[in-house]
mmCIF file of C-alpha atoms in Angstrom:
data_model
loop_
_atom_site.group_PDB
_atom_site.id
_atom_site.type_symbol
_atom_site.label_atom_id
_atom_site.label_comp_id
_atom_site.label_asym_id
_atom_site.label_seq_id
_atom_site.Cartn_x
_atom_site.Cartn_y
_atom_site.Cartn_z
ATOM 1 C CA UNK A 1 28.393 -82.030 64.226
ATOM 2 C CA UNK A 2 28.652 -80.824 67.739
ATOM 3 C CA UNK A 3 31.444 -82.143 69.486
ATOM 4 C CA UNK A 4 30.767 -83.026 73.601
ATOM 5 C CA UNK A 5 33.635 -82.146 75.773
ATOM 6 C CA UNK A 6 33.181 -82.698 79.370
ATOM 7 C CA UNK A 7 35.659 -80.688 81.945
ATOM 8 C CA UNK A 8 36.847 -83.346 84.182
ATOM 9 C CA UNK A 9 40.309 -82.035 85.525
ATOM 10 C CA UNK A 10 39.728 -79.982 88.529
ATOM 11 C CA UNK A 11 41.561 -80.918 91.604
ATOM 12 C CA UNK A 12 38.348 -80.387 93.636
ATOM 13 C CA UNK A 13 40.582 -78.785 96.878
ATOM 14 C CA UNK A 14 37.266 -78.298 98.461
ATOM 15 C CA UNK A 15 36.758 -82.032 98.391
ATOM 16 C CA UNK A 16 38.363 -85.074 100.132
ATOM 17 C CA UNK A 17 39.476 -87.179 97.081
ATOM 18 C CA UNK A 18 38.166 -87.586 93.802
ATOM 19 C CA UNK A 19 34.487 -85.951 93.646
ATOM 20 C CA UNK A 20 33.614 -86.987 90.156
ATOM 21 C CA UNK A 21 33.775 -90.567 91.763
ATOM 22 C CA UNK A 22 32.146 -89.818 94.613
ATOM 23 C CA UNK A 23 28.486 -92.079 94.654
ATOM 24 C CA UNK A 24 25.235 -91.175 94.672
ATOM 25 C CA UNK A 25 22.647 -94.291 94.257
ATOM 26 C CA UNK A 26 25.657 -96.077 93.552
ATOM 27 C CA UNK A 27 26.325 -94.128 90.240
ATOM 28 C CA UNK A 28 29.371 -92.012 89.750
ATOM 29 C CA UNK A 29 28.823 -88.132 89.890
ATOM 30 C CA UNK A 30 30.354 -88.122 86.457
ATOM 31 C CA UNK A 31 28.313 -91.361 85.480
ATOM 32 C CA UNK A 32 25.320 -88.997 85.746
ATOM 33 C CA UNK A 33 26.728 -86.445 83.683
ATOM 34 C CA UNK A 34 27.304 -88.912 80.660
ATOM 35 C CA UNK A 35 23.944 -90.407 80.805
ATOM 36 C CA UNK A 36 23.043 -86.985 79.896
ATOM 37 C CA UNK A 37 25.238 -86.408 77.303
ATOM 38 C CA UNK A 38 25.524 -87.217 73.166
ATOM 39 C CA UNK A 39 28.226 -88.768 71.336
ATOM 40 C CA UNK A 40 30.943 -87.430 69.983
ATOM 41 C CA UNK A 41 32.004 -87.029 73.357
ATOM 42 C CA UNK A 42 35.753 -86.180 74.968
ATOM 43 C CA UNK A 43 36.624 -86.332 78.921
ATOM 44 C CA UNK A 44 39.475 -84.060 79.452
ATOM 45 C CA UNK A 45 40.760 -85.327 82.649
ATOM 46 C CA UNK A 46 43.994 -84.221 85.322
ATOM 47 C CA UNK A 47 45.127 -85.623 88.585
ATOM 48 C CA UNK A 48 42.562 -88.412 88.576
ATOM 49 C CA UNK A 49 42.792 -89.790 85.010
ATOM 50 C CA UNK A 50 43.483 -93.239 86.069
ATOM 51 C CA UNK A 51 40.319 -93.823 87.649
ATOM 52 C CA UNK A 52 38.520 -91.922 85.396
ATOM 53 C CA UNK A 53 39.756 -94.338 82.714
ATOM 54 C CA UNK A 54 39.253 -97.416 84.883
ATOM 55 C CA UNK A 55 35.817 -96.377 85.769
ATOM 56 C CA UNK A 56 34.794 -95.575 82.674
ATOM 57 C CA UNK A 57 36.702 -98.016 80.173
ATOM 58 C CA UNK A 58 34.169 -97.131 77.117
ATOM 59 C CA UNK A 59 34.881 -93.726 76.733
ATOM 60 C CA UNK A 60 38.042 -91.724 75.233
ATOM 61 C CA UNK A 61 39.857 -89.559 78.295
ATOM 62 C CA UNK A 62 42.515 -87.787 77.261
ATOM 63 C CA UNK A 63 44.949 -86.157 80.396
ATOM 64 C CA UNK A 64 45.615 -82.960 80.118
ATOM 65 C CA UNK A 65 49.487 -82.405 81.913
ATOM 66 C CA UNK A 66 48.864 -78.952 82.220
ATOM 67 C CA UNK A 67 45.834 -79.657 84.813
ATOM 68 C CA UNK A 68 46.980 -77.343 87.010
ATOM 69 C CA UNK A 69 46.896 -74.420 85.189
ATOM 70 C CA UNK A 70 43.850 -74.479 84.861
ATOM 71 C CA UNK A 71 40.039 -75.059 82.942
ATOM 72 C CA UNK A 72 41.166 -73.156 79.709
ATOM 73 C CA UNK A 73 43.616 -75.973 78.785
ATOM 74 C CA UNK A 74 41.373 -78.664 79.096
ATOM 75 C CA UNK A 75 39.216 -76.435 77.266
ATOM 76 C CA UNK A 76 41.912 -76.154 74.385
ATOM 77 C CA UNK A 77 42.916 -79.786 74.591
ATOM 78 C CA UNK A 78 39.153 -80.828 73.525
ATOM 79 C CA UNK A 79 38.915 -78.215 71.176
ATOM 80 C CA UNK A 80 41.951 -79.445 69.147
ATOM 81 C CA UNK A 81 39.779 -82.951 69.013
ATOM 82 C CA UNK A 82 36.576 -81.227 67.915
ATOM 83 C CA UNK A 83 39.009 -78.603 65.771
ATOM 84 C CA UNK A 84 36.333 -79.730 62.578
ATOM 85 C CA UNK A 85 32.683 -79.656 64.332
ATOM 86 C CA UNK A 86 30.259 -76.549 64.226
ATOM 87 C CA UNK A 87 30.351 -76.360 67.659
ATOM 88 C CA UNK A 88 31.438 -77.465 71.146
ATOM 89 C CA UNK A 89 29.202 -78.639 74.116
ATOM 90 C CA UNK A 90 31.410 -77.778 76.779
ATOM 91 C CA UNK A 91 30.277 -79.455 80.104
ATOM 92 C CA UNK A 92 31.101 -80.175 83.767
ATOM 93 C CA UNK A 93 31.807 -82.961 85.191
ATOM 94 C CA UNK A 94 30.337 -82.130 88.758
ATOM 95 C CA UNK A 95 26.827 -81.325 87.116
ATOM 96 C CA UNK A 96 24.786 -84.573 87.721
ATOM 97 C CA UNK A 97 21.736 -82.904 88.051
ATOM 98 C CA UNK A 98 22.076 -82.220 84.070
ATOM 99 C CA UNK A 99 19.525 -84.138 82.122
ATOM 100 C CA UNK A 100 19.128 -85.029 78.459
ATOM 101 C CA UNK A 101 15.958 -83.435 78.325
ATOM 102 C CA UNK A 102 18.065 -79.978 79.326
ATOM 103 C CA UNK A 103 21.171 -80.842 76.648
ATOM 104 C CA UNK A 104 18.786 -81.453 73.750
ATOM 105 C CA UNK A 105 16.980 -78.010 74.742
ATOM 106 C CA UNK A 106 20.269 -76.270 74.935
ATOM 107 C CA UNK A 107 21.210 -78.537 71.941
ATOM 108 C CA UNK A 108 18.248 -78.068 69.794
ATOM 109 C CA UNK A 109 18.552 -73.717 70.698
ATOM 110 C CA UNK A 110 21.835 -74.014 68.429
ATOM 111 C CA UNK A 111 21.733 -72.385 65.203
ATOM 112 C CA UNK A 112 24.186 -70.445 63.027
ATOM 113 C CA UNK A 113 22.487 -67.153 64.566
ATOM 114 C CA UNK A 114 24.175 -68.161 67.922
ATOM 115 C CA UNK A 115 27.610 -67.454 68.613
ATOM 116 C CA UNK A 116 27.088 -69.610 71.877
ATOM 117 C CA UNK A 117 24.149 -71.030 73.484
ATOM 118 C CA UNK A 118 23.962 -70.539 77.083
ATOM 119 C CA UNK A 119 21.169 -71.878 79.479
ATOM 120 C CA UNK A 120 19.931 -69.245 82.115
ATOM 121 C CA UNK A 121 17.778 -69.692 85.546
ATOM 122 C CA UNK A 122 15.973 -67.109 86.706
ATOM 123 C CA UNK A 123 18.698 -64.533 85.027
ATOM 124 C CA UNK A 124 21.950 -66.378 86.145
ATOM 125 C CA UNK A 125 23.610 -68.361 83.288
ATOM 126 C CA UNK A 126 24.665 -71.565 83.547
ATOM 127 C CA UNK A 127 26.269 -74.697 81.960
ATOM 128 C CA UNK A 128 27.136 -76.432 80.367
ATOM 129 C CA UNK A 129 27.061 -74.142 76.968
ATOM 130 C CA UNK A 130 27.758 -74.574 73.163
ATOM 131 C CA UNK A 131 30.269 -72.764 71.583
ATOM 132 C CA UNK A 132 30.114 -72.510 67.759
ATOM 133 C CA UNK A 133 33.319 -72.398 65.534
ATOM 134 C CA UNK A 134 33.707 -68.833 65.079
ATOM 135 C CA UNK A 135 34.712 -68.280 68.683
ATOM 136 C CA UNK A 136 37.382 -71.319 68.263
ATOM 137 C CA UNK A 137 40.164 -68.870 67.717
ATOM 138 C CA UNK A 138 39.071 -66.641 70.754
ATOM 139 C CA UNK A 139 38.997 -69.605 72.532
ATOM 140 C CA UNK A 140 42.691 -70.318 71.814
ATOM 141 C CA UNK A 141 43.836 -67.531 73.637
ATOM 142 C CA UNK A 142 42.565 -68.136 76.665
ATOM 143 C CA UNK A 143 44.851 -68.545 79.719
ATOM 144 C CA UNK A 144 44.434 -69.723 83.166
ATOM 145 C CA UNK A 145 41.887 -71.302 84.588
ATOM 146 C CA UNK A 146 39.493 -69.165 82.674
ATOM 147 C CA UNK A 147 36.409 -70.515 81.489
ATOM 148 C CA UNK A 148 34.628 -69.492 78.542
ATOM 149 C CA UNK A 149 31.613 -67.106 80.131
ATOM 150 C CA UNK A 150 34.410 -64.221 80.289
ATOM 151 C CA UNK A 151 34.650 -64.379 76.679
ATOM 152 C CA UNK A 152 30.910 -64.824 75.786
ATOM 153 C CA UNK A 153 30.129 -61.745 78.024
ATOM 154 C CA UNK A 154 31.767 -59.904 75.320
ATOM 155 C CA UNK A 155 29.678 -61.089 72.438
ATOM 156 C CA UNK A 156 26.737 -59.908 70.468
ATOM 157 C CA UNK A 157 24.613 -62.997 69.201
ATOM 158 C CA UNK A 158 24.239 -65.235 72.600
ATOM 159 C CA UNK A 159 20.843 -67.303 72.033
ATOM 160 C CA UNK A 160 19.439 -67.917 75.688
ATOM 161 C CA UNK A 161 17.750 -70.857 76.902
ATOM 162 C CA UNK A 162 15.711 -70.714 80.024
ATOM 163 C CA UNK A 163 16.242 -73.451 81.959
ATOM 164 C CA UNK A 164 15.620 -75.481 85.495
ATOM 165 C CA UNK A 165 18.253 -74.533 88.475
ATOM 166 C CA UNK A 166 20.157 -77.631 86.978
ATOM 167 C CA UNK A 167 21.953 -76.083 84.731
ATOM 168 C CA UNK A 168 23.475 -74.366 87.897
ATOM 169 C CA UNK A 169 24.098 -76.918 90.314
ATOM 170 C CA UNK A 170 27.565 -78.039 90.749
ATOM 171 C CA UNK A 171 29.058 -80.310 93.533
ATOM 172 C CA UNK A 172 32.072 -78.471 95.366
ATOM 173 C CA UNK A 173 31.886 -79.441 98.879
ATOM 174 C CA UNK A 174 30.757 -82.469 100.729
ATOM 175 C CA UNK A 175 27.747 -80.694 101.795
ATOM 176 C CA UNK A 176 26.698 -80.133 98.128
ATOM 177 C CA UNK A 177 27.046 -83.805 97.658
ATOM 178 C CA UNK A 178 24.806 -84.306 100.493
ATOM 179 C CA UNK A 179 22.259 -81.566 98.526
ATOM 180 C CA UNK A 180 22.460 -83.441 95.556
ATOM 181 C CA UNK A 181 21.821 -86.728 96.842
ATOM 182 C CA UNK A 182 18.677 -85.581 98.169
ATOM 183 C CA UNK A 183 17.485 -84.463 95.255
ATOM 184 C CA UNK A 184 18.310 -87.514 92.900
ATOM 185 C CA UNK A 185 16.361 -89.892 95.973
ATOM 186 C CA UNK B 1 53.051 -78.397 61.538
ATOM 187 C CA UNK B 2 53.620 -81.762 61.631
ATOM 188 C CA UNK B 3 51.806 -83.364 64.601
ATOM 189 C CA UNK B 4 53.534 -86.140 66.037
ATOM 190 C CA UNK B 5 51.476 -89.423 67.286
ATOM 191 C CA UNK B 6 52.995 -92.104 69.433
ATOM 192 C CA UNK B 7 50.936 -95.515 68.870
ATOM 193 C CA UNK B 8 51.226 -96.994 72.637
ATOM 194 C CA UNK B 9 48.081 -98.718 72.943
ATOM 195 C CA UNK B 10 49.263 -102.445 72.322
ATOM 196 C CA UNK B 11 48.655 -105.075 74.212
ATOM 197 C CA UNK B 12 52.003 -106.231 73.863
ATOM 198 C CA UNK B 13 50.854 -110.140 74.134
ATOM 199 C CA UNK B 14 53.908 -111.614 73.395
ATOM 200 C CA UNK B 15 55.403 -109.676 76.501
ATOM 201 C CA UNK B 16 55.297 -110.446 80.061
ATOM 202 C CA UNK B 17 53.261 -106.806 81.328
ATOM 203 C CA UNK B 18 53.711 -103.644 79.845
ATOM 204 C CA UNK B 19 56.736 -103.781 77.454
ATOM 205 C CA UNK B 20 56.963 -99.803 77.205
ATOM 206 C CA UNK B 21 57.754 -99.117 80.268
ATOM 207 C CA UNK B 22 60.674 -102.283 80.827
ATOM 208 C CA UNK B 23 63.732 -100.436 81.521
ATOM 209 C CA UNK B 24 66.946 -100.640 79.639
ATOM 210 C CA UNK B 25 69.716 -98.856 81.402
ATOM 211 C CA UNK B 26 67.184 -97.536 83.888
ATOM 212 C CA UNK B 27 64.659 -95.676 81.188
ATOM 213 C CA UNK B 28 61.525 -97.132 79.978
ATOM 214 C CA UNK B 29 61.369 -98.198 76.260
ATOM 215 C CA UNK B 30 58.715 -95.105 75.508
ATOM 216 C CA UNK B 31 61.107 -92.901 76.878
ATOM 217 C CA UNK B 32 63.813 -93.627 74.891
ATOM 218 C CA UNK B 33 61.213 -93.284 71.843
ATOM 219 C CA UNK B 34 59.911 -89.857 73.502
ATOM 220 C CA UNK B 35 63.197 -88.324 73.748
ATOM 221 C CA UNK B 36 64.141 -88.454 69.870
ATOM 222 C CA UNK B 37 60.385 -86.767 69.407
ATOM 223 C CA UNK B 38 59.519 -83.247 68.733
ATOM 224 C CA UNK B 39 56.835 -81.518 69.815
ATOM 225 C CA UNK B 40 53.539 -81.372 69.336
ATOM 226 C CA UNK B 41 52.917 -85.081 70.087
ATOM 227 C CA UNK B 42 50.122 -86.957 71.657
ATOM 228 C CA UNK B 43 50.339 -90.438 72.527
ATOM 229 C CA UNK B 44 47.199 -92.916 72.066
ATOM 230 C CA UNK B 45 47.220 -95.681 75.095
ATOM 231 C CA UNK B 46 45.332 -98.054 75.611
ATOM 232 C CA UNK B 47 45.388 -101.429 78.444
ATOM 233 C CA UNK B 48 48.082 -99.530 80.087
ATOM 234 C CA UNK B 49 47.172 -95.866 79.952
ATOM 235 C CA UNK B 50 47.360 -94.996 83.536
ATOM 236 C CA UNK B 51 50.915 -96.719 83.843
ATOM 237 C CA UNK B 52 51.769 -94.322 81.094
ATOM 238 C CA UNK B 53 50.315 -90.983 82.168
ATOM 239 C CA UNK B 54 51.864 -91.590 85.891
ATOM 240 C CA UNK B 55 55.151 -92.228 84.299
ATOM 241 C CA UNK B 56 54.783 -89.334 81.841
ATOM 242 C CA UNK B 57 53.165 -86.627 83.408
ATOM 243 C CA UNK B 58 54.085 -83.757 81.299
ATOM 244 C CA UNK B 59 52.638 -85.858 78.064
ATOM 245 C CA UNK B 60 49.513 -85.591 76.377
ATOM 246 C CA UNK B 61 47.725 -88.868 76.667
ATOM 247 C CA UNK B 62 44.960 -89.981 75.198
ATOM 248 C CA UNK B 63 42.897 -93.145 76.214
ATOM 249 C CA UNK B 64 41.230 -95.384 73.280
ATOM 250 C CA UNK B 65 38.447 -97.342 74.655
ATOM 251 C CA UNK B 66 38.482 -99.756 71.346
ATOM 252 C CA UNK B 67 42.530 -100.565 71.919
ATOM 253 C CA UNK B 68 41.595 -103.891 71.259
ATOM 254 C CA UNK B 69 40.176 -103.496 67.649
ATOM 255 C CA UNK B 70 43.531 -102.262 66.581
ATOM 256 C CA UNK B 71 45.774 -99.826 65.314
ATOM 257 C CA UNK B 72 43.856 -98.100 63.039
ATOM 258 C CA UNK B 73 41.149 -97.161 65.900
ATOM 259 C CA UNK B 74 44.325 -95.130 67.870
ATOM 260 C CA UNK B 75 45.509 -93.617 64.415
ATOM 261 C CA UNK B 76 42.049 -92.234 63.788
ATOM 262 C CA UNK B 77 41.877 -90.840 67.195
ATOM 263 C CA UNK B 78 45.474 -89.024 66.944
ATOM 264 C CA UNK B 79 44.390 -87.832 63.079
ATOM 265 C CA UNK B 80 41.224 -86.007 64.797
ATOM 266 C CA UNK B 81 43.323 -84.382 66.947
ATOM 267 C CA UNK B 82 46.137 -83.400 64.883
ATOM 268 C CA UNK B 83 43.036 -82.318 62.156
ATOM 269 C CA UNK B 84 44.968 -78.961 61.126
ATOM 270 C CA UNK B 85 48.537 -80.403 60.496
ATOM 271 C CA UNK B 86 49.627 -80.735 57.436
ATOM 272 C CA UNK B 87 50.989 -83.917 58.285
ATOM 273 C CA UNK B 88 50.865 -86.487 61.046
ATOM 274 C CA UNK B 89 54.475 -88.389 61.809
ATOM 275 C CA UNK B 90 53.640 -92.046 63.426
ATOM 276 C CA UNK B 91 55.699 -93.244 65.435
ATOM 277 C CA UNK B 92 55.597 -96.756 67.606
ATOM 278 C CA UNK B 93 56.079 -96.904 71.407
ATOM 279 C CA UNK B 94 57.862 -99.789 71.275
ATOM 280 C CA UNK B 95 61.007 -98.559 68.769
ATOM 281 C CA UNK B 96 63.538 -97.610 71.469
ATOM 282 C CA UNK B 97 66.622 -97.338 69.065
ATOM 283 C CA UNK B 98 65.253 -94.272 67.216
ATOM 284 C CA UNK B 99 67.340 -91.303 67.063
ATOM 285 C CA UNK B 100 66.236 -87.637 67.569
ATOM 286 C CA UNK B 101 68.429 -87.317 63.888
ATOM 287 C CA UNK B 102 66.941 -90.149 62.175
ATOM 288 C CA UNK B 103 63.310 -88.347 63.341
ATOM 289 C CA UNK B 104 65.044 -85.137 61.716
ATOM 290 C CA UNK B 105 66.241 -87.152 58.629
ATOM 291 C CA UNK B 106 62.621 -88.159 58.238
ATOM 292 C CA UNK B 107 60.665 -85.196 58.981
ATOM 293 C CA UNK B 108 63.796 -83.071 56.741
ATOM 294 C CA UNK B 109 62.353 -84.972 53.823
ATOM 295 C CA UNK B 110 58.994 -84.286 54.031
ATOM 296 C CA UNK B 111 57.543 -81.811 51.071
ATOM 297 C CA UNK B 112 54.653 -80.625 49.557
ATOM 298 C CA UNK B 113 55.415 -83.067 46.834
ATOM 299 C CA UNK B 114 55.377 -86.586 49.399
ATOM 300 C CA UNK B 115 51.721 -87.914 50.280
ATOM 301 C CA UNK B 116 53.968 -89.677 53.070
ATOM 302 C CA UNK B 117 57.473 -90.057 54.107
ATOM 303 C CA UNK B 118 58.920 -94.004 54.499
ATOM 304 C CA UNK B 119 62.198 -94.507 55.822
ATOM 305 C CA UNK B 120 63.904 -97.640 54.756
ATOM 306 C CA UNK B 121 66.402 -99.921 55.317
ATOM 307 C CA UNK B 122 68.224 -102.113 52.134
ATOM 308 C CA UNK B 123 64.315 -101.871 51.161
ATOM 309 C CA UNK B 124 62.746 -102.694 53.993
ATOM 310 C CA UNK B 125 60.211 -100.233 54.801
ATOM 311 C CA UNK B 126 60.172 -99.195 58.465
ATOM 312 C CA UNK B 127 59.445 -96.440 60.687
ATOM 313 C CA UNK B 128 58.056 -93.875 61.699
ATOM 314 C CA UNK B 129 56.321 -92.682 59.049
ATOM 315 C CA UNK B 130 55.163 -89.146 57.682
ATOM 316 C CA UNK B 131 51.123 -89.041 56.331
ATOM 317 C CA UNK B 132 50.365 -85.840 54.699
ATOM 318 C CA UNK B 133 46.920 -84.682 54.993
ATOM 319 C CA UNK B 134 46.216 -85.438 51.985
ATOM 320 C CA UNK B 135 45.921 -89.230 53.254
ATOM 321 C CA UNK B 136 43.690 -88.211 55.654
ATOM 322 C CA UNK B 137 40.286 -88.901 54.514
ATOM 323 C CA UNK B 138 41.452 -92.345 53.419
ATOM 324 C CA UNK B 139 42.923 -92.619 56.890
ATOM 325 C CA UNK B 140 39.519 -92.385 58.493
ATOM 326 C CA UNK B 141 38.168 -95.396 56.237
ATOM 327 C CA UNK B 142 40.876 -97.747 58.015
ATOM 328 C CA UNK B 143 39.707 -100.367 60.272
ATOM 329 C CA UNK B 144 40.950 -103.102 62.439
ATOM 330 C CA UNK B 145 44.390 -103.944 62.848
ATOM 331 C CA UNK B 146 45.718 -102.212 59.909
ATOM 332 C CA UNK B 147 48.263 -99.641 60.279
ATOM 333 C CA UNK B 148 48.754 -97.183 57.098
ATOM 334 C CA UNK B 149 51.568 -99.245 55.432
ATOM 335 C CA UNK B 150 48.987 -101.135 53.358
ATOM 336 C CA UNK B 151 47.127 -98.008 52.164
ATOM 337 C CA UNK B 152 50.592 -96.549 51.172
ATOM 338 C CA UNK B 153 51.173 -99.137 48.841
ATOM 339 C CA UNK B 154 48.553 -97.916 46.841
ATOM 340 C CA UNK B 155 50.147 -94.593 46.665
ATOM 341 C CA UNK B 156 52.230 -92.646 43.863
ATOM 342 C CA UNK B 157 54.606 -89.971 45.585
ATOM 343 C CA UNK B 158 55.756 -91.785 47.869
ATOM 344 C CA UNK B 159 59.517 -89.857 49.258
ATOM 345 C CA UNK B 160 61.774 -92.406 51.081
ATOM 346 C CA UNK B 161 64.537 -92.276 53.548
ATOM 347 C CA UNK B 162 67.565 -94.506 53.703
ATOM 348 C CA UNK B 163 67.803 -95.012 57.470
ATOM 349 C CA UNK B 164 70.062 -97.510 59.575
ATOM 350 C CA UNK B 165 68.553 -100.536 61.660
ATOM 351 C CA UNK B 166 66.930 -98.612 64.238
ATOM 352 C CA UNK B 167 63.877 -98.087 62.133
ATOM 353 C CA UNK B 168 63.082 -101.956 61.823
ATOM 354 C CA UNK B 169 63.500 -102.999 65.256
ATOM 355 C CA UNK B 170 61.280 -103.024 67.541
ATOM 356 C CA UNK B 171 60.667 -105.093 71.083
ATOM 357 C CA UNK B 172 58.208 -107.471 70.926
ATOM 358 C CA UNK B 173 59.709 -110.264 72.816
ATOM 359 C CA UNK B 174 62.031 -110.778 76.178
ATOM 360 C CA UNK B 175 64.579 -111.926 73.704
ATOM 361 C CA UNK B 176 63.901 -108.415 71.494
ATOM 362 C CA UNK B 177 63.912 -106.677 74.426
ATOM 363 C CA UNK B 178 68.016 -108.001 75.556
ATOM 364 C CA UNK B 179 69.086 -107.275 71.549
ATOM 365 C CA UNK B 180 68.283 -103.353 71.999
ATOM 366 C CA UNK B 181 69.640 -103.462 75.452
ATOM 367 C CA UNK B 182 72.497 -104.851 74.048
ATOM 368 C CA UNK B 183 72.667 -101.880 71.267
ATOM 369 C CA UNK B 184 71.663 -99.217 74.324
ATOM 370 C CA UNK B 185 74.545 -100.270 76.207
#
């Protein structure tokens, strides 16, 4: 089993409010993010848990308290809940150009010959990425708001999926909201 | 490690609002349970998670979507993420007369010879419990309303606790809620 965590803590400073909320077609930005994703799935949320929870009442949030500090606890928080699957899908909640055409590809590129699965455009990699089990204890260590990729960019055995430039789209600003928007019209 | 899970997903029907966070003396009822826990703990809400996380925000929270199908559902969630304890104790939001030394007593007289740990009181069984892993894969067959009482009266090695009161009473009602104010004071 590979267990779905989706990062969904960030303060988003570059944004006015909540920008996982924020509406596109009337759908959440992280509403398009789980339409792309499997079950067994964890949000890890921070500052704006509540209305996580209250927007999405079906699916299991758990707040991290040490938001602040960073991506690498929420990344430890979900890994503790996933602590018995093969793997990890660790995704971002400000992706909603993700599809589930791209997750099964990344998904399906899994195998125990891949320490991680990472999807690339044109070179650059992206997200969001699986993790298998025998990086968990790596993974542990991490501090800050650290994300995985500095630890995979040590590793032999990264399988590589080429992908469309949504696996690097991410919504920071209003102005990428505005990008995005045109492209899900 | 014992990981410690705090069952605070009840509806609390019989209660006017949230019952675990009424005040006695100025403190909610969850805090009074929180402050006689140890560390690591994660509590499982449910109808009134974001009331909890904005009144707790250095606590793990997690939010069960099925909080209405019962206790088991927030047990299973807190056993996946306490998956490499070897033991989980349970406790119950709504038990504000708990003592950091009864917790002690409790957790003190937990071996590798216990499946769980009951504390009692003139043979009333109470709480919270200990569940060693070894209960865990029965655990994760629970459904519904049930809490692990009824699967640990199936069980051989059993280790019990004499306790005093505090680990019978809990607050369901207004009237509960003036008896343990009345003991608080």
């Amino acid at each position: 089993m590979i267990g779905v965590l989706v990062l969904a803590a960030g303060e988003g400073s570059r944004f006015r409010g909540n920008k996982l909320l924020a509406r596109i077609n009337g759908i959440p930005i992280l509403g398009y993010v789980l339409r792309s994703l499997p079950q067994p799935r964890l949000i890890v949320a921070g500052k704006y848990a509540a209305e996580i929870i209250h927007e999405f009442p079906k699916e299991v949030v758990m707040y991290n308290p040490n938001w602040r500090e960073g991506m690498s606890t929420s990344i430890k928080l979900g890994l503790r809940y996933f602590m018995d699957s093969e793997g990890i899908l660790v995704a971002l909640g400000d992706m909603p150009l993700i599809t589930k055409e791209t997750v099964e590809k990344i998904l399906g590129n899994f195998s125990p010959d891949c320490s991680a699965v990472v999807p690339i455009h044109q070179g650059t990699w992206g997200n969001p990425v699986v993790l298998s089990r025998e990086l968990y204890d790596e993974i542990w260590k991490l501090d800050g708001d650290t994300g995985a990729k500095k630890l995979l960019k040590t590793k032999n055995r990264l399988c590589f999926v080429e992908c469309g430039e949504e696996v690097l789209i991410d919504v920071d600003t209003e102005a990428d909201l505005d990008e995005v928007s045109r492209r899900l019209s």
